[in-house]
Short mmCIF file of C-alpha atoms in Angstrom, two decimals:
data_model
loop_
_atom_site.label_atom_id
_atom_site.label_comp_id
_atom_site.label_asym_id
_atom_site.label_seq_id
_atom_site.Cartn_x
_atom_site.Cartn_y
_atom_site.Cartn_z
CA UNK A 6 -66.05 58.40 33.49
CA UNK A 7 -66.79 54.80 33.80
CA UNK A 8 -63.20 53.54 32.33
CA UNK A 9 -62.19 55.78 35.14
CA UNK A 10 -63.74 54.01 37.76
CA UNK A 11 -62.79 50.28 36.42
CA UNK A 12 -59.29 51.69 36.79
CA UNK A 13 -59.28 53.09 39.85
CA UNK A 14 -61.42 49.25 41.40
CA UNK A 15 -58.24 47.52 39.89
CA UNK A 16 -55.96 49.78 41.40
CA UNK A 17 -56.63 49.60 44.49
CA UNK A 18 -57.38 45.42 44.15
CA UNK A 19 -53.75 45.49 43.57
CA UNK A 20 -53.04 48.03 46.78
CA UNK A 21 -54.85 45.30 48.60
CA UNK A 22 -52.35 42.23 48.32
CA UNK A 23 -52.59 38.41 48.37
CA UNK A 24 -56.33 37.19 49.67
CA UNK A 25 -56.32 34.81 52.32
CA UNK A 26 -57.03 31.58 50.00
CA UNK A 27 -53.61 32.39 48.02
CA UNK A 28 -51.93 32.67 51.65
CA UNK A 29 -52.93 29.56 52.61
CA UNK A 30 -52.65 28.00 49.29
CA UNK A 31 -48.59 28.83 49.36
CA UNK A 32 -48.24 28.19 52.71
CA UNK A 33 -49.28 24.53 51.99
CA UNK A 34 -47.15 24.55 49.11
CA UNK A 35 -44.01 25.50 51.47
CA UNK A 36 -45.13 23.26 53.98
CA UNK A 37 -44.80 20.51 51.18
CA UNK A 38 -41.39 21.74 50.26
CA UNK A 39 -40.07 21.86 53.85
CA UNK A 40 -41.44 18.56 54.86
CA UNK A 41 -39.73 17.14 51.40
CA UNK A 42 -36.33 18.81 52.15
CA UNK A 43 -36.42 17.53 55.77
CA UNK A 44 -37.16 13.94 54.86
CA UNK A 45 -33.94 14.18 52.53
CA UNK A 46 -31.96 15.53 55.17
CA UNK A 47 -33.19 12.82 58.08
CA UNK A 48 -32.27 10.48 55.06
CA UNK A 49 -28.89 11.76 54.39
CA UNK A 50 -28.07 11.94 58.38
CA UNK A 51 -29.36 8.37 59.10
CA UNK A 52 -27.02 7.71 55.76
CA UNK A 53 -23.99 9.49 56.67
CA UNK A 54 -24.19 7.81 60.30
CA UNK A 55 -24.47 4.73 59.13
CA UNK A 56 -21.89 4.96 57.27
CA UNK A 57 -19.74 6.64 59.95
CA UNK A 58 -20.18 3.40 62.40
CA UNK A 59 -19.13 0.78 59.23
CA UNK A 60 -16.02 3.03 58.68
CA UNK A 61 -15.20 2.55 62.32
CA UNK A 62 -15.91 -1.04 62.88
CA UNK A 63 -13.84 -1.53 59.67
CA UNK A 64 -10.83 0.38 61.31
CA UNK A 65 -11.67 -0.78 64.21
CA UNK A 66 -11.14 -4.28 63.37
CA UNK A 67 -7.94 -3.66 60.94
CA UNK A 68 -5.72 -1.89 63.71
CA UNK A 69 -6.26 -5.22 65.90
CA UNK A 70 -5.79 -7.65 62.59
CA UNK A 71 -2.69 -5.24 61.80
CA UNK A 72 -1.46 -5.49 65.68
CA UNK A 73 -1.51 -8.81 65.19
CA UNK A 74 -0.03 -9.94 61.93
CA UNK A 75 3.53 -7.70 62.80
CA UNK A 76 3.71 -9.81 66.31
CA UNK A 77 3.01 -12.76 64.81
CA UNK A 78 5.50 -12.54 61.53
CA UNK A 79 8.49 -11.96 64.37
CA UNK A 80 7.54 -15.24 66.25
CA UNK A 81 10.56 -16.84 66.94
CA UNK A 82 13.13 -13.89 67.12
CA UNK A 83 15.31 -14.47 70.14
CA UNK A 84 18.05 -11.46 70.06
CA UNK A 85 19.08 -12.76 73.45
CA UNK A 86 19.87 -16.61 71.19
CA UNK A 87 21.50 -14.76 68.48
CA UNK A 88 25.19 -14.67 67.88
CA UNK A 89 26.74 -11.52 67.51
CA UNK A 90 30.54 -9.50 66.97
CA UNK A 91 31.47 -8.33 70.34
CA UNK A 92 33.60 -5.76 68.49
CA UNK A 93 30.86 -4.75 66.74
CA UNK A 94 27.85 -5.62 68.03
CA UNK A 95 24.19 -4.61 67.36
CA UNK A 96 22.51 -1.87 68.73
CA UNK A 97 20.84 -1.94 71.41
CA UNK A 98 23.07 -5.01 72.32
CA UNK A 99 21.34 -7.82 73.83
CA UNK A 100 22.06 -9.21 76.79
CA UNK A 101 22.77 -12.98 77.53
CA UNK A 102 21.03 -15.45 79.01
CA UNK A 103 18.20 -15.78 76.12
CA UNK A 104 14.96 -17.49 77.74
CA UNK A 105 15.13 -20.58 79.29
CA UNK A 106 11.82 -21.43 80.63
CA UNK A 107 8.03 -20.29 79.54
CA UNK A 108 5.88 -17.61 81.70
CA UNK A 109 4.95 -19.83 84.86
CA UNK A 110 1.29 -19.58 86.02
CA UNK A 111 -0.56 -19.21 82.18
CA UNK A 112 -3.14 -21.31 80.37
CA UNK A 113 0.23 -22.25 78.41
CA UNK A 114 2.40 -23.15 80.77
CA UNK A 115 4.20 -26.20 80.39
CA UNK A 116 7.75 -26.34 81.59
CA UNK A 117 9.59 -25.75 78.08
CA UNK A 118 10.80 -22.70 76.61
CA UNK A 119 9.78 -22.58 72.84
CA UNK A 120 9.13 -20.38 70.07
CA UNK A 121 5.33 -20.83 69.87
CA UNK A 122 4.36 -21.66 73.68
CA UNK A 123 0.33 -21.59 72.73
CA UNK A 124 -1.57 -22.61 69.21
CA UNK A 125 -5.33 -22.79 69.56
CA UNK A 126 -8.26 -22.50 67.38
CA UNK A 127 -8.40 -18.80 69.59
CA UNK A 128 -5.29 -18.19 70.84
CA UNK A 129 -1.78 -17.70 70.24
CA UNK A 130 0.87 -17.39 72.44
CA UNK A 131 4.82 -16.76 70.97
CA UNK A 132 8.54 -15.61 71.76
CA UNK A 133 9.18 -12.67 70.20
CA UNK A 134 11.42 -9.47 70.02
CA UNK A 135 8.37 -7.14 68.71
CA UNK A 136 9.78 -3.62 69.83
CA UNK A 137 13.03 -3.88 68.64
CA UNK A 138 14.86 -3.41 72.02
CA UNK A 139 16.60 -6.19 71.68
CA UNK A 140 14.47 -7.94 74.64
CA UNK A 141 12.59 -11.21 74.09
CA UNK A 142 8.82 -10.81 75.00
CA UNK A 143 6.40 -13.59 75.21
CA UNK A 144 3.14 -12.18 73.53
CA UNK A 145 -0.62 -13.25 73.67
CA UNK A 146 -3.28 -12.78 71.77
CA UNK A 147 -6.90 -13.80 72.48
CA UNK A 148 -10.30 -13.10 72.69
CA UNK A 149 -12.30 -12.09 75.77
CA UNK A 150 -15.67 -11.79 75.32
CA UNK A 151 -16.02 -9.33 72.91
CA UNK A 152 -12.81 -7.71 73.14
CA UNK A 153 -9.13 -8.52 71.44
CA UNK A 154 -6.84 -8.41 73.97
CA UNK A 155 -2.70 -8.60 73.50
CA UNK A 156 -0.79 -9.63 76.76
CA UNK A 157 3.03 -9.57 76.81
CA UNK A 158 5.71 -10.70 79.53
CA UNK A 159 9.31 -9.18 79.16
CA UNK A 160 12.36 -11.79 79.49
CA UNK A 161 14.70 -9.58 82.27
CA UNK A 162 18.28 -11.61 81.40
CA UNK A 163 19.99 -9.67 84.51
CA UNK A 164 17.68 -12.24 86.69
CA UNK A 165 16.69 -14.62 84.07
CA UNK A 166 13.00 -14.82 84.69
CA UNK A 167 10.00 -13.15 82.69
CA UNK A 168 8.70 -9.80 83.88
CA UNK A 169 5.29 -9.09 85.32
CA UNK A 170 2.51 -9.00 82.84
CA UNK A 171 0.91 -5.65 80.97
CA UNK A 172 -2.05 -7.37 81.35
CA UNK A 173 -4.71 -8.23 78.75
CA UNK A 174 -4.73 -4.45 76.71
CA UNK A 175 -7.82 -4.57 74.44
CA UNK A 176 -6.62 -3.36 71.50
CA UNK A 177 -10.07 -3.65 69.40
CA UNK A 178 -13.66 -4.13 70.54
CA UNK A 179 -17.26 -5.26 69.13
CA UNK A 180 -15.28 -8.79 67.40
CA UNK A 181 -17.58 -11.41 67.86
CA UNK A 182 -15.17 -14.32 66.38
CA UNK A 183 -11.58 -14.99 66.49
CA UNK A 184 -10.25 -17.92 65.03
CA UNK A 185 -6.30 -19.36 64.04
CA UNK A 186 -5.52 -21.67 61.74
CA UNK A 187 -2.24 -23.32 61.69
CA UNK A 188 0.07 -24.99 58.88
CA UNK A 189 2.78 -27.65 60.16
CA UNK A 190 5.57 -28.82 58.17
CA UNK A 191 4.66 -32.46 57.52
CA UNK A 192 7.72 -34.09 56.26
CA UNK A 193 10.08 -36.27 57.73
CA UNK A 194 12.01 -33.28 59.81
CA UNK A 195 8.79 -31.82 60.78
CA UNK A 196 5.15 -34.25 62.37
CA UNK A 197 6.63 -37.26 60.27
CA UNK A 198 3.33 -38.67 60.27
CA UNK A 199 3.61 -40.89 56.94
CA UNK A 200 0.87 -39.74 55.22
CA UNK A 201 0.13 -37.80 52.39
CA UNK A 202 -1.24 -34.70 53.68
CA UNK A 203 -0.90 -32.44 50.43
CA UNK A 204 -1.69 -34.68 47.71
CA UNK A 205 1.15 -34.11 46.21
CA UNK A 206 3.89 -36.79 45.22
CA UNK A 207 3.25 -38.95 48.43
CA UNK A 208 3.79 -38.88 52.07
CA UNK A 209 6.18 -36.98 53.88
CA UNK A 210 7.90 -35.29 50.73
CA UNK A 211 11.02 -32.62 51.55
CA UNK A 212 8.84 -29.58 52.49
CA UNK A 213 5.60 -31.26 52.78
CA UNK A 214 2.46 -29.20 54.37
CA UNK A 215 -0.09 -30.10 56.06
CA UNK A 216 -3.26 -27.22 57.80
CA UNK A 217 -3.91 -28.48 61.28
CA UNK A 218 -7.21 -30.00 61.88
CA UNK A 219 -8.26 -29.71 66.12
CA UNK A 220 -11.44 -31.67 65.34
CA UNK A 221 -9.14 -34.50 63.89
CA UNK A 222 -5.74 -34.48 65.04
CA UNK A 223 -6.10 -33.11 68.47
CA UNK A 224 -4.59 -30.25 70.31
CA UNK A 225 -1.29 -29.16 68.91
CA UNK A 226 1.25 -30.12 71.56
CA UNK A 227 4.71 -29.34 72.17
CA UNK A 228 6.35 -31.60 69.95
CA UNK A 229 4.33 -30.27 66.85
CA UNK A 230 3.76 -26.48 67.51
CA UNK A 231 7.99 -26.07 66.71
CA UNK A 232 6.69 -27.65 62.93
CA UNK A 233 4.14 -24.63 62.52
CA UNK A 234 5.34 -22.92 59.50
CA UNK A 235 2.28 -20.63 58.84
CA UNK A 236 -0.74 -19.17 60.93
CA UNK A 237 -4.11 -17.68 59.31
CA UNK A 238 -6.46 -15.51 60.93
CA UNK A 239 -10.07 -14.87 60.39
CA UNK A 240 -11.94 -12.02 62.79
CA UNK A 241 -15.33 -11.20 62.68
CA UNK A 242 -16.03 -8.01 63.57
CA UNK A 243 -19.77 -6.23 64.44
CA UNK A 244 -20.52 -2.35 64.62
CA UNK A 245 -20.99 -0.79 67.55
CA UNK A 246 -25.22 0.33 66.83
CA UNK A 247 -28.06 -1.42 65.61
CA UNK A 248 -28.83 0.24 61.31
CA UNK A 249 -32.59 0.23 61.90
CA UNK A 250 -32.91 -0.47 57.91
CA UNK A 251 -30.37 -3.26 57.85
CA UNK A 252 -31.10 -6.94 58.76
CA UNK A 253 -27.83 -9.13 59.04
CA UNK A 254 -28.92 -12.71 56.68
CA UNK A 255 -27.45 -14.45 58.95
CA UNK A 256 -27.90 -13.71 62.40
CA UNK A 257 -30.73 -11.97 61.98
CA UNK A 258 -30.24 -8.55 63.66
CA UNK A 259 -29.76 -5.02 62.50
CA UNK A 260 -25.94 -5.00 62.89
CA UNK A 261 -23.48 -4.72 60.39
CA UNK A 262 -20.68 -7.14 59.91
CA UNK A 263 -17.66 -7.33 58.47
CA UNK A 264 -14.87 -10.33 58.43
CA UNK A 265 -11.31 -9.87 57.57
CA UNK A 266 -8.84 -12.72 57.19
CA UNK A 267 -4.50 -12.74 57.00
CA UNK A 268 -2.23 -15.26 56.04
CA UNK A 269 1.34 -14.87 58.08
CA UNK A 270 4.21 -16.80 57.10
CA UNK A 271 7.14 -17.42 60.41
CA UNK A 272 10.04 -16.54 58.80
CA UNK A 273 12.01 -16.76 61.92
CA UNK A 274 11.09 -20.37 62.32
CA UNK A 275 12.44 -23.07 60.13
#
């Protein structure tokens, strides 16, 4: 009778379920599991965002490099200037008079129609067929305050005068630097300066270089921006929000940074 019992007390324990200490003691476990699994997740969001503003300052910044190095390389490409088989000639066919005078009323304005109207440490302003419609455009490229910003005039050869302006198009944002670096031909057809400027078998050698210096040899003026031979650019560019758990070395701040730098040879200018 008594084994009876003892069975029937554990029986109906069991009918009786969890007691409230093993509630609460797996509810604190879960709690701890769910508080662990959301921390990853915040984690892996702050992560993934982070990474998703650095992926777009990156491509933010190489469209406008990209933009920039194509214009540039054509510097100098004057379809208008070229000479070309009437019989056969080039399509579309450009139409003469090529450009004789520069964009009047710009920072570069100077009288003089040339290849490379403006060469500063943050600008650059060229002639330059860079749609392929066999049109000269003069093309600039600067920075304004934060912003990269392409301008281009159209040469109109039916009235020989330069077209009205697109106005400054920002073609990438957040760049906090912009800076040009020019290369001159330094031999006795290009500054003809009479000085060794490459180290290399004495002054003004056939094919001599020589990287422009503002801080030494001035602005580049008329007479040697038709000797540039090369242009480098290095852009600094900064993401658009702050990484909380980032602090630049430099500058101190939570942004992220990235610089990118291209050499550009003028192949249409010799």
């Amino acid at each position: 009778q008594r084994g009876i019992t003892m069975k029937r007390a554990a029986k109906t324990n069991r009918e009786q379920g969890i007691s409230l200490v093993e509630l609460m003691i797996v509810t604190a476990l879960l709690g701890l599991v769910m508080a662990g699994m959301y921390n990853m997740f915040v984690h892996q969001q702050k992560s993934y965002t982070v990474q998703d503003h650095v992926s777009a300052m990156q491509q933010n910044a190489r469209v406008g490099l990209e933009y920039m190095v194509k214009d540039i390389r054509m510097a100098g490409y004057i379809p208008e200037g070229i000479p070309f088989d009437s019989f056969d000639p080039p399509l579309p066919t450009p139409q003469k008079p090529a450009p004789a005078v520069d964009v009047a009323g710009q920072p570069f304005t100077d009288g003089d129609d040339e290849a490379i109207e403006e060469a500063t440490a943050t600008s650059i302003a060229f002639q330059a067929d860079i749609d392929n419609d066999a049109r000269t455009e003069t093309v600039r490229y600067a920075l304004n305050g934060t912003d990269l910003t392409l301008e281009v005039w159209e040469w109109n050869p039916a009235t020989s005068s330069w077209g009205s302006s697109t106005g400054a198009q920002t073609i990438a944002e957040n760049i906090e630097n912009l800076a040009f670096t020019y290369v001159v031909l330094a031999d006795d057809y290009g500054v003809n300066n009479d000085l060794d400027d490459d180290g290399n078998e004495g002054a003004d050698e056939e094919g001599e270089l020589k990287t422009w210096n503002f801080g030494t040899d001035g602005a580049l003026g008329n007479a040697q921006r038709r000797h540039i031979r090369q242009v480098s650019i290095t852009m600094n560019a900064r993401a658009e929000n702050k990484d909380p758990v980032y602090t630049d070395p430099v500058a101190g701040d939570h942004y992220r940074r990235r610089a990118l730098t291209s050499n550009i040879n003028l192949r249409n200018i010799t």
